CSV table of C-alpha atoms in Angstrom, one decimal:
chain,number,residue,atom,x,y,z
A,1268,UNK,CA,0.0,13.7,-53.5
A,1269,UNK,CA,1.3,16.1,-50.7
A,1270,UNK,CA,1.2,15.2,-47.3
A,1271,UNK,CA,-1.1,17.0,-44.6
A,1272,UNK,CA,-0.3,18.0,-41.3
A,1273,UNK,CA,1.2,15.4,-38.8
A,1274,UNK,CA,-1.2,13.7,-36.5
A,1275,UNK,CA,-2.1,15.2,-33.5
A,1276,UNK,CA,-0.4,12.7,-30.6
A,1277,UNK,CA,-1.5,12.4,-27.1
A,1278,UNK,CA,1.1,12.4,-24.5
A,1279,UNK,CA,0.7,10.0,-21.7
A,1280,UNK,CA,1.9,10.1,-18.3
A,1281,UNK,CA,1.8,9.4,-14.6
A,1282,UNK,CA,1.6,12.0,-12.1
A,1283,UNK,CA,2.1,11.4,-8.3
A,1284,UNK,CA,0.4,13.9,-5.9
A,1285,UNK,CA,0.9,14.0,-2.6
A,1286,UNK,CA,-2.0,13.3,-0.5
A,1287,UNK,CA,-2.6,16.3,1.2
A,1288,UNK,CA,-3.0,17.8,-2.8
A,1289,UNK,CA,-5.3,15.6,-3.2
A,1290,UNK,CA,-7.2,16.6,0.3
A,1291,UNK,CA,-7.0,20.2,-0.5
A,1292,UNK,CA,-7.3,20.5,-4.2
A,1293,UNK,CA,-3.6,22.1,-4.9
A,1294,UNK,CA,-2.1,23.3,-7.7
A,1295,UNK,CA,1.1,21.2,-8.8
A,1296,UNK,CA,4.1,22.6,-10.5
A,1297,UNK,CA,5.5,19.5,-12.9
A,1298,UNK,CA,8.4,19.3,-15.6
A,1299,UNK,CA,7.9,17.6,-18.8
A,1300,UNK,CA,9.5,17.0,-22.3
A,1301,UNK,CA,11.0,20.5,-21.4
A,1302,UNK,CA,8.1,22.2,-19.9
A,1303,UNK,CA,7.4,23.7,-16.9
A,1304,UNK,CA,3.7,23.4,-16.0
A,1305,UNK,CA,1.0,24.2,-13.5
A,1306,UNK,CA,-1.3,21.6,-12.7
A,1307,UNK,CA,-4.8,22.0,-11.1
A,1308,UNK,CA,-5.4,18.3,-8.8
A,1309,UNK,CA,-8.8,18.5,-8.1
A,1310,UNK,CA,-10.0,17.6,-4.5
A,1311,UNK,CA,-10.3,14.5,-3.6
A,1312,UNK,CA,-9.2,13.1,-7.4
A,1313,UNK,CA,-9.2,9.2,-7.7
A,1314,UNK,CA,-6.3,7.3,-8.4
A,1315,UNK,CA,-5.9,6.4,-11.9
A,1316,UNK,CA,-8.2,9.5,-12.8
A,1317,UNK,CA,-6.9,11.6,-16.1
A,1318,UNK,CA,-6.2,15.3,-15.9
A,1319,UNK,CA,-6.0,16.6,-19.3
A,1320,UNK,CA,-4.2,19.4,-20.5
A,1321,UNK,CA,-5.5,20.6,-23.8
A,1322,UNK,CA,-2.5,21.1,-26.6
A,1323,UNK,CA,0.6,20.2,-24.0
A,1324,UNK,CA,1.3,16.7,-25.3
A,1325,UNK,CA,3.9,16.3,-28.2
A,1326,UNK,CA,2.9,17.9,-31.5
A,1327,UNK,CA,0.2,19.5,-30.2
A,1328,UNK,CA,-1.9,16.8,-28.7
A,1329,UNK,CA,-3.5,16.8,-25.3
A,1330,UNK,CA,-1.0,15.4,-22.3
A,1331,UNK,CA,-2.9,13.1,-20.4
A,1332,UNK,CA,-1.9,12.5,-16.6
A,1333,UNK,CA,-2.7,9.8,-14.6
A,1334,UNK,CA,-3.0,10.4,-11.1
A,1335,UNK,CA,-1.3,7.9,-8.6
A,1336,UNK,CA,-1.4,8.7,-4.9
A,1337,UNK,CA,2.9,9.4,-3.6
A,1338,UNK,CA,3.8,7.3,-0.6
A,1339,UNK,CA,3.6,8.9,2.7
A,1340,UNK,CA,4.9,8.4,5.7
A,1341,UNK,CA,2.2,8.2,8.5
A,1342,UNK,CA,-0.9,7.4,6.3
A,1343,UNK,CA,-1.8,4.6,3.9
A,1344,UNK,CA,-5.4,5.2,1.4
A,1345,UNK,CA,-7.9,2.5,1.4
A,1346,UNK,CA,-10.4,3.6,-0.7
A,1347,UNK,CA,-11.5,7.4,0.3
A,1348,UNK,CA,-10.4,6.0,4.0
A,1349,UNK,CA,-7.5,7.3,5.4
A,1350,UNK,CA,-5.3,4.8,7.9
A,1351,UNK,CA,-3.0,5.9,10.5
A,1352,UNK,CA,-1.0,3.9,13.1
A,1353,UNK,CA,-0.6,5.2,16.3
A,1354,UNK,CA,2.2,4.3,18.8
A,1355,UNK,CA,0.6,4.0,22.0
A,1356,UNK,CA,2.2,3.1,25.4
A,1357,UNK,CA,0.8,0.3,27.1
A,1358,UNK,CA,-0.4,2.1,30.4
A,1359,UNK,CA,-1.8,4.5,27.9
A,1360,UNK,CA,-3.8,1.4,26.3
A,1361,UNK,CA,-5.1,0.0,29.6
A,1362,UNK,CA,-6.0,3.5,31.4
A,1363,UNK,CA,-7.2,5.3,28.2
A,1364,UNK,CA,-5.3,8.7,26.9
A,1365,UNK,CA,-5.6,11.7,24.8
A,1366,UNK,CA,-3.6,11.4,21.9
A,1367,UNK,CA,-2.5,14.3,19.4
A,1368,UNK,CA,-3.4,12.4,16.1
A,1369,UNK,CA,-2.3,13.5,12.4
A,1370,UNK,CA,-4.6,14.3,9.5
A,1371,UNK,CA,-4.7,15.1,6.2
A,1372,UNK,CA,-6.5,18.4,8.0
A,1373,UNK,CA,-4.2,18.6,11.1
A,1374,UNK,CA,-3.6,17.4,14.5
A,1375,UNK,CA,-6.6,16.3,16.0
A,1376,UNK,CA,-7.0,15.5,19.9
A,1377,UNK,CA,-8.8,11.6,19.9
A,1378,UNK,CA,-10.0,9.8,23.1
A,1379,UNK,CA,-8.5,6.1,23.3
A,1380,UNK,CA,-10.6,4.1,25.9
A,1381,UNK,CA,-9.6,2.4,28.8
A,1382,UNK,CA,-8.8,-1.3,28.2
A,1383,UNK,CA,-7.9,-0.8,24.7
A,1384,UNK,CA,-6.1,-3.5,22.7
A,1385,UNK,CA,-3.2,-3.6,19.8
A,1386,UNK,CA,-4.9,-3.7,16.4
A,1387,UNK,CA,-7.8,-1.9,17.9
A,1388,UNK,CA,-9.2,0.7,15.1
A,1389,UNK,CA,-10.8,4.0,16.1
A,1390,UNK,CA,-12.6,6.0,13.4
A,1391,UNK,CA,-12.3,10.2,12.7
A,1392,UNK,CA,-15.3,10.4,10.2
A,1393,UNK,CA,-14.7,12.6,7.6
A,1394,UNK,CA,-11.2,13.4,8.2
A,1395,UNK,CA,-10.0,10.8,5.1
A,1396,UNK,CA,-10.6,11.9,1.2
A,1397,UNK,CA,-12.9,14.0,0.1
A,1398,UNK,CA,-16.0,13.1,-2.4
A,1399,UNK,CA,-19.2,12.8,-2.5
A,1400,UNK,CA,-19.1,10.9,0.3
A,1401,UNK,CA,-15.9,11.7,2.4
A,1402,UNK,CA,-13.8,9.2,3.4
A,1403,UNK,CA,-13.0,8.7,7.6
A,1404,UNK,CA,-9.7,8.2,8.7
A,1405,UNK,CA,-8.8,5.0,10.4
A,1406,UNK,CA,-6.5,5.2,13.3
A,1407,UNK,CA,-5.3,1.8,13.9
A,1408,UNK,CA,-3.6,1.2,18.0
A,1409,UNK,CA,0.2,-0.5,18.0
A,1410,UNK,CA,1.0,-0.8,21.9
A,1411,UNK,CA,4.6,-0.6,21.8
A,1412,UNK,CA,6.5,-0.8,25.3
A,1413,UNK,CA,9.4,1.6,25.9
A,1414,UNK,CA,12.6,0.1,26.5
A,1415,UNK,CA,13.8,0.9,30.0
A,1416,UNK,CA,16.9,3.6,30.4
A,1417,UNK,CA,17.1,3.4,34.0
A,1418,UNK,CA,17.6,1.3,37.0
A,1419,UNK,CA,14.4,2.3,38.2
A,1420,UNK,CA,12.6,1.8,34.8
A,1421,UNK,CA,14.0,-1.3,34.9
A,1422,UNK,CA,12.3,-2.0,38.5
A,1423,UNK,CA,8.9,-0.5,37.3
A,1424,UNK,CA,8.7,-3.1,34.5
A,1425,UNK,CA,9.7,-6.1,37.4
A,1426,UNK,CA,6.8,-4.7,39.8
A,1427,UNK,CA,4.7,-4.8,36.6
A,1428,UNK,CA,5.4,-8.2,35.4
A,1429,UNK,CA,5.1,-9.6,39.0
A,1430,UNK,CA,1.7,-7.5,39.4
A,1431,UNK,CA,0.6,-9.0,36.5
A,1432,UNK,CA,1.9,-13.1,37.2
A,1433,UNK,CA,-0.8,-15.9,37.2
A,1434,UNK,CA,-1.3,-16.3,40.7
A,1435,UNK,CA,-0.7,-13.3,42.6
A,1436,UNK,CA,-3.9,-10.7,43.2
């Protein structure tokens, strides 16, 4: 009895995209088993989503890649939400600002009221994932105080502290 042709095998694999691939809908270029290849991330693809190539997996089996969102560094996913901390100075928290804000899309100018607290969260709707409905990015407040260079810095923060002492107006 002769033996047939070997069994068709599926490759399996993980694939990390960048998020802004996955904003977009880029193509990838990834090396495997010896292979160069160009991969098509669609827009807004799901973690743990399978692209499949058809006939790219060992013996001529489909390679299946799972899609796994790379780290980056200024925005975490929640879902199809995008989250963002901002550094914000703390006059800038108490008088309100104009901040330059990063997106998946691009700076964007956002408005941070008067009065506003660390661990505040503002929301950029639509600016997170794409789907069928879009995710928002989240831009969460961190008041961080500058440390002072200079005797008069130094002076500034004094005249704050005492401004700002139980007891005095």
């Amino acid at each position: 009895m002769g033996r047939g042709p070997a069994p068709r095998s599926d490759t399996r694999a993980k694939l990390a995209v960048a998020l802004e691939a996955v904003y977009e809908g880029r193509t990838v270029r990834i090396s495997l088993g010896g292979k160069t290849l160009d991969v098509r991330v669609p827009k807004g693809v799901r973690e743990g989503q399978v692209i499949r190539l058809a006939g790219q997996g060992s013996a001529g089996g489909d390679l299946l890649l799972e899609i796994e969102y790379a780290a980056h560094p200024q925005f975490e996913v929640d879902g199809r939400n995008i989250v963002h901390v901002a550094q914000l100075a703390p006059w800038d928290a108490a008088l309100g600002a104009t901040l330059s804000v990063p997106t998946l899309g691009g700076a964007v100018e956002l408005k941070i009221p008067p009065n506003s607290e660390a661990g505040r969260k503002l929301r950029l709707r639509g600016r997170g994932l794409p789907g069928d409905v879009p995710g928002d990015q989240i831009v969460e407040l961190e008041v961080t105080a500058p440390r002072p260079q200079s005797v008069g810095q130094i002076r500034a923060y004094e005249a704050l502290r005492d401004a700002f002492s139980t007891g005095h107006a």
